[in-house]
XYZ file of C-alpha atoms in Angstrom:
745
model
C 149.285 139.008 96.818
C 148.803 137.958 100.488
C 149.862 134.220 101.041
C 148.844 132.252 103.770
C 150.937 129.394 105.707
C 149.157 126.826 108.315
C 150.847 125.661 110.496
C 152.382 129.566 110.515
C 155.855 130.044 109.600
C 158.323 131.396 112.468
C 156.208 129.183 115.547
C 156.574 126.112 117.206
C 153.447 123.842 116.678
C 152.378 120.337 117.983
C 150.225 118.012 116.323
C 148.340 115.571 118.614
C 146.182 114.280 116.088
C 146.595 111.268 113.176
C 147.447 113.665 109.979
C 149.959 116.717 110.033
C 148.120 119.241 107.839
C 149.879 121.904 105.867
C 147.799 124.325 103.971
C 148.910 127.273 101.758
C 146.751 129.959 100.888
C 147.179 132.653 98.050
C 144.889 135.712 97.701
C 145.110 137.963 94.986
C 143.574 140.138 92.525
C 143.112 139.937 88.841
C 145.945 141.688 88.065
C 148.448 139.058 90.323
C 146.163 136.205 89.264
C 148.484 132.489 89.695
C 147.894 130.675 87.029
C 146.366 127.242 88.834
C 146.782 124.951 85.964
C 150.399 125.206 85.868
C 151.361 126.285 89.263
C 153.280 124.684 91.656
C 153.536 124.699 95.904
C 155.896 122.831 98.085
C 156.632 122.562 101.593
C 160.526 122.342 101.849
C 161.250 120.156 104.639
C 162.944 117.362 106.919
C 160.238 115.620 107.871
C 161.740 112.571 106.431
C 165.212 111.329 107.680
C 166.641 114.321 108.550
C 166.647 115.248 104.181
C 165.770 118.605 103.027
C 163.474 117.823 100.333
C 160.024 119.409 98.634
C 156.843 117.642 98.832
C 154.128 118.929 96.306
C 151.023 120.579 97.864
C 147.633 119.609 95.915
C 145.282 122.612 94.519
C 141.741 122.298 96.259
C 139.024 123.446 94.083
C 136.482 124.981 96.966
C 133.100 124.057 96.910
C 130.244 123.592 99.396
C 130.836 119.750 100.097
C 134.664 120.749 101.037
C 134.545 119.718 104.806
C 137.308 122.992 105.712
C 136.219 126.417 106.761
C 139.110 128.885 106.716
C 139.259 131.919 108.840
C 141.058 134.860 107.784
C 141.270 138.414 108.728
C 139.313 139.365 105.801
C 139.231 143.276 106.308
C 143.563 143.201 104.942
C 141.811 141.173 101.806
C 139.897 144.002 100.403
C 141.755 144.012 97.064
C 141.747 140.603 97.019
C 139.163 139.124 94.527
C 140.116 135.365 94.282
C 141.689 132.837 96.734
C 143.880 129.446 95.710
C 143.994 126.655 98.446
C 146.687 124.316 98.588
C 146.861 121.306 100.963
C 148.516 118.747 102.270
C 147.715 115.904 104.740
C 150.705 113.229 106.061
C 149.272 110.639 108.461
C 151.827 110.391 111.411
C 151.957 106.686 111.125
C 153.472 106.723 107.826
C 156.303 109.043 109.234
C 159.622 107.812 110.591
C 159.341 106.155 114.027
C 162.319 107.949 115.643
C 160.575 111.658 114.305
C 159.880 114.023 117.190
C 160.203 117.323 115.575
C 160.559 118.579 112.083
C 161.151 121.985 110.397
C 159.598 123.030 106.653
C 159.171 126.434 104.959
C 156.911 126.895 101.619
C 157.939 127.752 98.126
C 155.929 128.195 95.011
C 156.537 129.047 91.159
C 153.889 129.889 88.832
C 155.210 127.585 86.195
C 158.402 125.037 85.623
C 159.961 128.006 83.684
C 160.662 130.281 86.483
C 162.428 129.658 89.940
C 161.258 129.126 93.063
C 160.104 131.721 95.234
C 160.120 131.440 98.669
C 157.352 132.353 101.544
C 159.943 133.293 103.927
C 163.613 133.184 104.833
C 165.562 129.873 105.868
C 165.822 131.740 109.668
C 161.653 132.177 109.619
C 160.978 128.123 109.460
C 158.228 126.384 111.360
C 158.854 123.872 113.554
C 156.061 121.020 114.450
C 156.474 118.414 117.281
C 154.662 115.082 116.410
C 153.121 113.149 118.935
C 151.823 109.572 118.618
C 148.484 109.223 119.632
C 148.562 108.054 123.414
C 145.873 105.144 124.446
C 142.726 106.401 125.897
C 141.951 103.588 128.134
C 142.529 104.186 131.658
C 146.682 104.001 132.318
C 148.184 102.557 135.675
C 149.268 105.095 138.463
C 153.138 103.620 137.604
C 152.686 105.138 134.010
C 151.786 108.467 135.902
C 154.709 107.983 137.932
C 157.090 107.725 135.407
C 155.739 111.158 133.945
C 156.553 112.802 137.056
C 159.882 111.029 137.417
C 160.646 112.084 133.851
C 159.707 115.350 134.005
C 161.109 116.232 137.890
C 164.766 115.391 137.912
C 167.008 115.659 140.844
C 169.957 118.296 141.033
C 173.759 117.148 141.062
C 173.437 117.827 144.836
C 170.964 115.284 145.406
C 170.937 112.716 142.355
C 172.720 110.221 144.274
C 170.473 109.940 147.652
C 167.075 111.104 146.550
C 165.362 113.079 144.014
C 164.703 116.416 146.202
C 160.956 115.788 146.847
C 158.109 113.044 147.809
C 155.215 112.387 145.984
C 152.298 111.045 147.307
C 148.634 111.181 147.405
C 148.021 109.763 144.115
C 144.345 110.268 142.583
C 144.009 108.437 139.320
C 141.133 108.910 136.819
C 140.034 107.416 133.276
C 142.406 110.147 131.526
C 145.169 111.088 133.744
C 146.524 111.219 137.747
C 147.345 113.993 140.093
C 149.696 113.935 143.076
C 150.952 116.137 145.640
C 154.694 117.141 145.810
C 156.619 118.219 148.700
C 160.190 119.438 149.209
C 162.427 117.220 151.561
C 164.463 120.088 151.969
C 163.252 122.399 155.367
C 163.783 125.652 153.316
C 161.078 125.185 150.912
C 163.112 124.706 147.738
C 162.190 121.942 145.438
C 165.836 120.961 144.672
C 164.731 119.612 141.295
C 165.088 120.668 137.502
C 162.611 120.664 134.910
C 162.960 118.308 132.249
C 161.205 116.429 129.262
C 159.445 119.534 128.045
C 158.550 120.979 124.969
C 156.070 124.224 125.558
C 154.723 125.544 128.382
C 152.085 128.153 129.517
C 153.290 130.006 132.688
C 150.758 131.956 134.744
C 153.159 134.476 136.192
C 152.595 137.595 138.427
C 153.069 140.694 136.604
C 153.245 142.434 140.158
C 151.143 141.761 143.057
C 147.645 142.492 141.466
C 147.557 140.781 138.416
C 148.124 137.365 136.660
C 149.551 137.399 132.864
C 150.332 134.307 130.700
C 153.812 133.804 129.164
C 155.300 130.991 126.872
C 157.496 129.189 125.555
C 159.777 126.329 124.685
C 162.076 123.938 126.316
C 163.814 126.357 128.307
C 161.124 127.794 131.228
C 162.193 131.399 130.917
C 160.117 133.593 133.173
C 162.725 135.707 134.583
C 161.836 137.653 137.665
C 157.897 136.734 137.738
C 156.641 134.335 140.129
C 154.670 131.276 138.840
C 151.286 130.770 140.239
C 150.238 127.946 137.679
C 152.616 126.521 134.943
C 151.063 124.005 132.423
C 153.681 122.016 130.456
C 153.432 119.852 127.387
C 155.900 116.957 128.048
C 157.913 115.270 125.383
C 155.719 112.192 126.028
C 152.978 114.054 125.001
C 151.181 114.243 128.180
C 150.272 117.618 130.131
C 151.092 118.378 133.102
C 149.720 121.630 135.890
C 151.855 122.166 138.544
C 150.315 124.832 141.294
C 151.980 125.528 144.597
C 150.112 126.264 147.903
C 151.437 126.941 151.490
C 149.959 125.009 154.496
C 151.114 126.524 158.019
C 150.048 128.931 160.680
C 149.022 131.704 158.619
C 145.521 132.648 156.952
C 147.421 132.673 153.476
C 147.562 129.755 151.439
C 149.188 131.142 148.595
C 152.856 129.943 147.354
C 154.927 130.637 144.145
C 157.281 128.912 142.302
C 160.352 130.835 140.675
C 162.250 129.179 137.748
C 166.177 129.481 138.020
C 168.219 129.022 134.765
C 168.390 125.487 133.597
C 164.535 124.933 134.724
C 165.378 124.575 138.392
C 162.523 125.039 140.413
C 162.112 126.791 143.530
C 159.019 127.174 145.901
C 158.456 130.097 148.650
C 154.975 130.917 150.486
C 153.669 134.282 149.394
C 154.053 135.285 153.052
C 157.602 134.898 152.892
C 157.762 132.887 156.307
C 160.348 130.806 156.017
C 158.486 128.237 158.571
C 155.131 127.672 156.367
C 155.387 124.054 154.627
C 154.919 124.359 151.029
C 153.440 121.628 148.755
C 152.685 121.659 144.654
C 149.598 120.125 143.110
C 150.541 118.328 140.066
C 147.478 117.201 137.378
C 148.711 115.037 134.839
C 146.314 114.230 131.871
C 146.039 114.024 127.748
C 143.836 116.944 127.660
C 145.462 120.053 129.146
C 142.847 121.944 130.460
C 142.197 118.772 132.850
C 145.546 119.018 133.994
C 145.022 122.663 135.225
C 141.728 121.711 136.875
C 142.834 118.039 138.382
C 146.021 120.449 139.933
C 143.423 122.860 141.155
C 141.479 120.726 142.584
C 143.700 118.867 144.783
C 144.992 121.944 145.963
C 141.197 122.714 146.805
C 140.873 119.242 148.460
C 144.015 119.980 150.500
C 143.315 123.420 152.147
C 141.879 123.629 155.480
C 138.462 125.141 156.018
C 137.844 128.853 156.275
C 138.311 130.356 159.906
C 135.624 132.983 161.355
C 133.067 132.456 158.272
C 130.666 130.221 158.015
C 129.420 130.249 161.421
C 128.977 133.746 161.790
C 127.536 134.964 158.182
C 124.592 137.449 158.630
C 121.457 137.105 157.050
C 121.890 137.848 153.485
C 119.700 141.062 152.106
C 116.954 140.169 149.840
C 118.396 139.361 146.641
C 117.983 142.488 143.675
C 115.864 142.037 140.677
C 118.772 143.820 138.763
C 121.741 140.923 138.243
C 124.400 142.555 137.405
C 125.878 139.739 134.987
C 122.438 139.575 132.951
C 122.452 143.254 132.422
C 124.467 145.884 131.033
C 125.846 148.564 132.894
C 127.928 151.867 132.951
C 131.271 152.510 134.762
C 131.881 156.453 134.940
C 135.537 155.883 134.809
C 136.895 156.460 131.459
C 134.155 159.448 131.146
C 135.129 161.133 134.253
C 138.194 159.459 135.619
C 138.322 161.154 139.549
C 136.342 163.862 138.350
C 132.958 162.489 138.837
C 130.357 164.646 140.310
C 126.529 164.492 140.853
C 125.587 167.083 137.943
C 127.939 165.736 135.680
C 126.664 162.050 135.546
C 122.905 162.643 135.691
C 123.841 165.274 132.967
C 125.759 162.490 131.032
C 123.289 159.949 131.612
C 120.313 162.041 130.336
C 122.582 163.038 127.089
C 122.791 159.097 126.260
C 119.245 158.327 126.921
C 118.198 161.017 124.642
C 120.950 159.859 122.111
C 121.663 156.380 122.081
C 118.276 155.010 120.985
C 114.720 156.501 120.203
C 112.657 154.794 122.935
C 113.962 157.644 125.459
C 115.847 154.665 127.348
C 119.274 154.216 128.554
C 121.188 151.346 126.838
C 122.270 150.013 130.570
C 120.578 148.837 133.748
C 122.865 149.778 136.443
C 125.511 152.210 137.116
C 128.944 152.121 138.974
C 130.225 155.170 140.651
C 134.149 154.713 140.590
C 136.847 156.597 142.009
C 136.483 159.982 142.773
C 133.131 160.422 145.166
C 134.828 159.886 148.518
C 136.289 162.017 151.181
C 139.810 162.234 150.838
C 142.659 164.613 151.427
C 143.747 164.229 147.502
C 142.623 161.952 144.647
C 145.760 159.954 144.200
C 147.600 156.851 145.114
C 148.837 158.857 148.421
C 145.183 159.931 149.270
C 143.712 158.947 152.469
C 140.008 158.255 153.492
C 138.930 160.981 155.542
C 135.635 159.788 156.157
C 132.951 157.317 154.786
C 130.778 160.096 153.281
C 130.918 161.728 149.854
C 132.512 164.392 148.751
C 130.088 167.247 149.853
C 131.337 169.321 146.687
C 130.839 166.985 144.383
C 127.773 165.453 145.534
C 126.022 168.109 147.707
C 122.835 165.669 148.352
C 125.307 162.876 149.141
C 124.827 159.640 147.297
C 121.148 159.179 147.916
C 120.296 162.121 145.613
C 122.284 160.571 143.276
C 120.623 157.337 143.221
C 117.400 159.153 143.159
C 118.070 160.836 139.870
C 119.628 157.682 138.420
C 116.417 155.649 139.213
C 114.066 158.429 137.888
C 116.194 157.953 134.462
C 115.375 154.177 134.391
C 118.760 152.772 136.364
C 117.557 149.916 138.320
C 120.828 149.249 140.639
C 124.062 151.618 141.840
C 126.858 150.705 142.947
C 130.384 152.283 144.139
C 133.979 151.889 144.090
C 136.539 152.059 146.965
C 139.560 150.396 148.006
C 140.118 147.384 150.330
C 141.760 149.960 152.459
C 139.088 152.404 151.975
C 141.159 154.554 149.673
C 144.692 153.955 148.142
C 146.843 155.889 150.870
C 144.513 153.980 153.484
C 142.938 155.849 156.242
C 143.718 160.239 157.192
C 145.558 159.576 160.773
C 144.164 163.034 161.601
C 140.481 162.144 160.223
C 137.318 161.469 162.093
C 137.673 157.782 161.599
C 140.902 157.828 163.261
C 138.709 159.118 166.091
C 135.996 156.319 165.831
C 138.174 153.130 164.924
C 141.773 152.299 166.214
C 144.281 152.234 163.389
C 147.583 150.613 162.651
C 150.758 152.200 161.179
C 152.333 150.338 158.465
C 154.991 150.512 155.936
C 154.141 150.382 152.138
C 157.038 149.525 149.408
C 157.232 150.535 146.323
C 155.142 148.942 143.626
C 154.173 149.855 139.778
C 150.787 151.351 141.104
C 152.357 153.557 143.548
C 155.747 154.537 142.614
C 157.342 155.073 146.082
C 157.699 154.010 149.338
C 155.401 155.715 152.168
C 153.854 155.224 155.560
C 150.149 154.177 155.623
C 147.502 154.045 158.679
C 144.956 151.502 158.344
C 142.265 150.530 160.420
C 143.325 147.777 163.013
C 141.783 143.622 162.674
C 139.912 144.471 165.690
C 138.097 147.184 164.195
C 137.566 146.434 161.026
C 134.399 144.639 161.155
C 132.945 147.515 162.740
C 134.316 150.193 159.762
C 132.449 147.863 157.256
C 129.319 147.200 159.126
C 128.975 150.750 159.520
C 130.570 152.243 156.011
C 128.097 149.513 153.807
C 124.783 149.665 156.146
C 125.143 153.840 155.278
C 125.843 152.997 151.410
C 122.970 151.054 151.431
C 120.604 153.801 153.319
C 121.896 156.008 150.577
C 120.419 153.414 147.450
C 123.786 151.613 146.908
C 123.260 148.094 146.303
C 126.992 146.707 145.243
C 130.584 147.902 145.561
C 133.572 147.641 143.417
C 136.611 146.598 145.759
C 139.454 147.418 144.255
C 143.388 147.574 145.590
C 142.849 144.236 147.215
C 146.423 142.917 147.013
C 147.987 145.775 148.423
C 148.665 143.989 151.437
C 151.322 142.184 149.731
C 153.445 145.529 149.338
C 153.246 146.080 153.286
C 156.814 145.074 155.000
C 156.087 146.572 158.359
C 152.919 146.260 160.857
C 153.081 149.009 163.522
C 156.681 149.685 163.363
C 157.987 145.735 163.361
C 159.726 144.264 160.500
C 159.842 140.347 161.049
C 158.224 136.725 160.563
C 156.234 137.735 163.319
C 154.687 141.333 161.677
C 154.602 139.523 158.158
C 151.962 136.848 160.295
C 150.528 139.904 161.491
C 149.825 141.449 158.146
C 148.380 138.453 156.370
C 145.561 137.845 159.738
C 144.924 141.379 158.839
C 144.127 140.615 154.878
C 142.278 137.720 155.591
C 140.221 140.073 158.548
C 139.272 142.681 156.092
C 137.682 139.986 153.110
C 135.598 138.879 156.381
C 134.580 141.798 157.186
C 133.959 143.445 153.449
C 132.406 139.969 152.850
C 129.870 139.724 155.936
C 129.059 143.479 155.321
C 127.965 143.035 152.019
C 126.182 140.092 152.549
C 124.195 142.204 155.691
C 123.452 145.144 153.262
C 123.485 144.369 149.904
C 122.879 140.680 149.201
C 124.661 137.900 147.483
C 126.568 138.760 144.618
C 127.529 142.168 145.397
C 131.149 142.512 145.385
C 133.410 143.146 142.268
C 136.979 142.243 143.313
C 139.495 143.959 141.632
C 143.323 144.305 141.763
C 142.850 140.993 143.499
C 144.708 138.348 141.365
C 146.804 137.247 144.129
C 147.602 133.453 145.041
C 146.190 134.465 148.839
C 142.880 135.363 147.028
C 142.947 132.313 144.519
C 143.216 129.748 147.362
C 140.794 131.787 149.871
C 138.457 131.465 146.794
C 138.809 127.868 146.628
C 138.390 127.254 150.616
C 134.874 129.547 149.864
C 133.969 126.664 146.994
C 134.668 124.109 149.652
C 131.772 125.857 151.479
C 129.224 126.262 148.779
C 126.300 124.435 148.667
C 124.440 123.754 145.187
C 121.694 126.612 145.447
C 124.462 129.090 146.491
C 125.973 128.871 143.149
C 124.075 130.586 141.042
C 122.921 133.447 143.845
C 126.239 133.746 146.187
C 128.920 134.415 142.943
C 130.830 137.191 143.026
C 132.394 139.558 140.228
C 136.002 139.113 139.885
C 138.104 140.838 137.399
C 139.949 138.629 135.026
C 142.645 140.758 133.653
C 144.368 144.343 133.838
C 142.695 147.297 133.043
C 141.212 147.724 129.426
C 142.876 150.998 127.824
C 141.004 152.514 124.989
C 143.287 154.771 123.635
C 146.062 152.391 123.413
C 145.722 150.979 120.375
C 148.550 148.237 120.697
C 146.664 147.221 124.076
C 143.847 145.428 122.162
C 144.847 142.162 121.320
C 146.702 141.815 124.276
C 143.854 142.545 126.217
C 141.603 139.975 124.889
C 144.234 137.315 124.758
C 145.271 137.940 128.642
C 141.496 137.620 129.185
C 140.534 134.282 127.275
C 143.891 132.943 128.437
C 143.295 133.784 132.247
C 140.204 131.754 131.993
C 141.721 128.350 131.547
C 142.653 128.882 135.250
C 139.305 131.064 136.131
C 136.840 128.873 135.110
C 138.126 126.217 137.996
C 136.759 129.025 140.190
C 133.142 129.489 138.616
C 131.610 127.953 141.578
C 132.320 131.555 143.617
C 133.302 133.908 140.871
C 131.799 135.251 137.768
C 134.560 136.530 135.431
C 134.848 140.399 134.446
C 137.015 141.177 131.766
C 136.681 145.044 132.613
C 134.286 147.871 130.917
C 134.821 148.947 127.081
C 134.200 152.361 125.775
C 131.912 153.241 122.169
C 133.598 154.749 119.518
C 137.223 153.913 120.291
C 139.385 151.340 118.316
C 137.947 147.552 118.472
C 134.981 148.646 120.579
C 132.938 146.047 118.685
C 135.507 143.196 119.083
C 135.402 144.286 122.787
C 131.493 143.986 122.814
C 131.717 140.709 121.379
C 134.140 139.566 123.952
C 132.596 140.831 126.833
C 129.454 138.887 125.488
C 131.048 135.712 125.172
C 132.945 135.990 128.435
C 130.409 134.849 130.205
C 130.581 137.645 132.697
C 129.508 141.638 133.093
C 128.875 143.363 130.260
C 129.407 147.297 130.840
C 130.619 150.426 129.099
C 132.195 153.912 129.911
C 132.825 157.203 128.241
C 131.025 160.469 127.782
C 127.690 161.217 125.956
C 129.396 161.494 122.328
C 130.391 157.960 122.645
C 126.754 156.544 122.834
C 125.165 157.500 119.456
C 122.558 155.544 118.058
C 124.776 154.498 115.380
C 127.539 153.420 117.793
C 125.172 151.460 119.399
C 124.101 149.800 116.961
C 127.313 149.157 115.080
C 128.223 147.205 119.034
C 125.899 144.644 118.595
C 124.876 144.018 121.815
C 121.317 144.838 121.618
C 120.674 141.083 121.988
C 122.541 139.631 125.354
C 123.397 136.124 125.314
C 121.825 133.357 127.879
C 124.112 132.793 130.999
C 126.794 130.464 130.211
C 130.046 129.268 131.372
C 133.463 131.069 130.579
C 134.755 130.522 127.370
C 137.075 126.882 126.828
C 140.120 128.212 125.245
C 141.020 125.870 122.182
C 144.373 123.756 122.944
C 146.060 124.693 119.759
C 146.211 128.304 121.467
C 147.741 127.585 124.934
C 151.699 127.447 124.196
C 151.914 130.310 121.425
C 151.485 134.160 122.383
C 148.630 134.706 119.992
C 149.371 137.850 120.184
C 152.819 137.323 117.595
C 151.338 134.135 115.909
C 149.571 134.602 112.495
C 146.700 132.411 113.423
C 143.087 133.003 115.122
C 142.588 132.724 118.674
C 139.615 130.000 119.168
C 137.377 129.432 121.826
C 134.226 127.714 122.544
C 131.513 128.466 124.914
C 128.123 126.185 126.205
C 125.146 128.179 126.254
C 122.984 125.647 128.116
C 119.734 127.977 127.861
C 119.357 127.002 124.913
C 121.269 124.089 123.975
C 123.931 125.613 121.922
C 127.674 125.947 121.138
C 129.297 129.002 120.600
C 132.597 129.288 118.748
C 134.231 132.854 118.912
C 137.451 133.771 116.762
C 139.929 136.344 117.366
C 142.512 137.626 115.619
C 144.560 139.236 118.193
C 148.077 139.808 116.569
C 148.896 142.778 114.329
C 149.779 140.429 111.195
C 147.633 138.369 108.609
C 146.198 135.210 110.322
C 144.526 132.262 108.981
C 143.228 129.103 110.665
C 141.723 126.316 109.045
C 139.321 124.049 110.441
C 137.194 121.300 109.931
C 133.592 121.546 111.027
C 133.357 118.052 112.236
C 136.535 118.545 114.280
C 135.209 121.517 115.503
C 131.957 120.256 116.456
C 133.382 116.367 118.345
C 136.253 118.583 119.923
C 133.078 120.862 121.507
C 130.938 117.649 121.797
C 133.719 115.718 123.956
C 134.509 118.650 126.415
C 131.011 119.819 126.992
C 128.691 117.601 127.898
C 125.420 117.239 126.576
C 125.123 119.018 123.485
C 124.417 116.398 120.980
C 122.853 116.563 117.552
C 123.633 119.953 116.401
C 123.823 121.912 112.830
C 125.932 124.783 111.915
C 124.652 128.042 111.583
C 126.844 131.172 110.899
C 126.739 134.313 112.541
C 129.543 137.461 112.027
C 130.246 140.123 114.291
C 131.824 142.989 112.464
C 135.403 142.583 111.807
C 138.428 144.923 111.980
C 141.885 144.778 112.103
C 143.987 143.714 114.461
C 141.092 141.859 116.151
C 138.869 140.139 113.775
C 135.861 138.152 115.200
C 133.913 135.613 113.392
C 131.422 133.778 115.748
C 129.648 130.111 114.737
C 126.658 129.095 116.762
C 125.584 125.425 116.977
C 121.832 125.227 117.531
C 120.591 122.109 118.956
């Protein structure tokens, strides 16, 4: 017998609704049958006046009129033939006025003649925070100023004189407000302490290249990680989002927060140049998503226009008829790694075409040739680019022969991979590129990607435009029409420029960083057209603030045509079983901030591989992501059955990135016995999709009201009204169960 409890035991949950809901479900076989008539289930809780007591739950008889749905990982219940449901709803208004937090566990017995059985030990209680509903009317700015004052407390040193920061430029809306705060001290530290925090979601830098979510309660424990965006749930029930940024003389406007013990916050620019002026945009709102949106919007408003771009953009190449986000693709990486060759690729795709279906067609329209095609001295993190051309031993007819052969197989578009530096270790100082372009010697520190320090030679800022123009012109002549540009944040691993280590050299590195972006984007627009770059290993505050500045310059007409692809999380690892739930949760949670860049970027949740663990779950996730859907692997992975199992023959209409349910924001769903829930609007057919994933290794349950799900989707997504519910279910497998609810109009 399996017992499910909601809110989940062992977790911290907050309730912003008029009622606190308790649900207990018993899934059992005939041999384990519980006597429902005589059985009794109670929560054991201190919800009333801190005195522990048992409160009975009511046995609910399921019928078609019951307004609540239960989402449970069904694959784990194959031996269960029946389910009992017990419920209890307590009005928040009926609770003691002073109550803010309580605990509970669950006990049960089949009759009064037997002892109580406990679902879990007392050390595994659930904690619940109760919020009284706040008025939805427009609050005065003074209310939000009080929220800021309660959240950011002065340190002991500054307490008698000032709070350590200045807050100004207040903007108020119907449900919130935002402001810009700046430190009073010249060393860029905000001398204040976070207070009144109940729960937090911190988007931290795993390394230079990736942002991951971290979660917790009142003590913000991000360790050594730098915080890019911090979302907190305050004891008042208000949500606050903080995003630091820099204003100064360099081209980088990225900044980070570091959290010291006892929740002390410090600020520093990504450039590490102490003369830079650092600010924090703060968004307050009754809705957590809007709080982040407001904070990021204030950053975007505060940034200066992007230099050296708007007045010098070239005439774009004609738009390609095969849009990457509207068609499925194939990437060579997991099928070949760095051993990709012309013969191997054409042979593999020919076999896939013959095996995948009976129509003699490939199941994808575009191909990305990943790492391994270039002329380098070695294929690893220290390898240096010798020249722009393909390795003649692997590609004897260069890329032109490969592109032509792929076209004959039905491929409509071909792209190639390279790093922003050209290759992982930069440029070969003894090769022909060193004769054609000026190089600069830099020193690269240890990173998790290249685990030792080394010298790298890079094309100088004054020569990089000529390099990219020549490189992309040659690629376009070879039949290439898009690029995946990797290792983009590697500039932040450099600590010297041309033998110099100082603030001046760091400023030169930042200027070179931006020069490379300008050169790459100009050449791609000129030779490949709009929407032709996949940004990878680029989740840096530098690129995020750069994207905001690009969004300032986007016209309405640009939005659909010019958007680039942006990797939304770290890599997909098909053979690391424990990574799949984490990968889905990280991607879904990162959309909380990356969807605010959707005017310029389309999300890329990385490729996936058929006939691997959770392949069909990854397929569904890529479809609901609103971004790229592409696969990898060898020919044997693409059988007719495996493609049918993926269930991706029908592509969803274009839609925005998913909106993560607020109940999933402040808990690590890979460790919580609950369902990851998100909603997606599909404007093409006026519908709302609700996607559910179990990304944990535990049994998971989430009860939901259809009316509540629908009204929440309506409230957050405009223009979807009068819908009814239709259920379609994708394949379900542990640990990442998936169900999809579609609400057509």
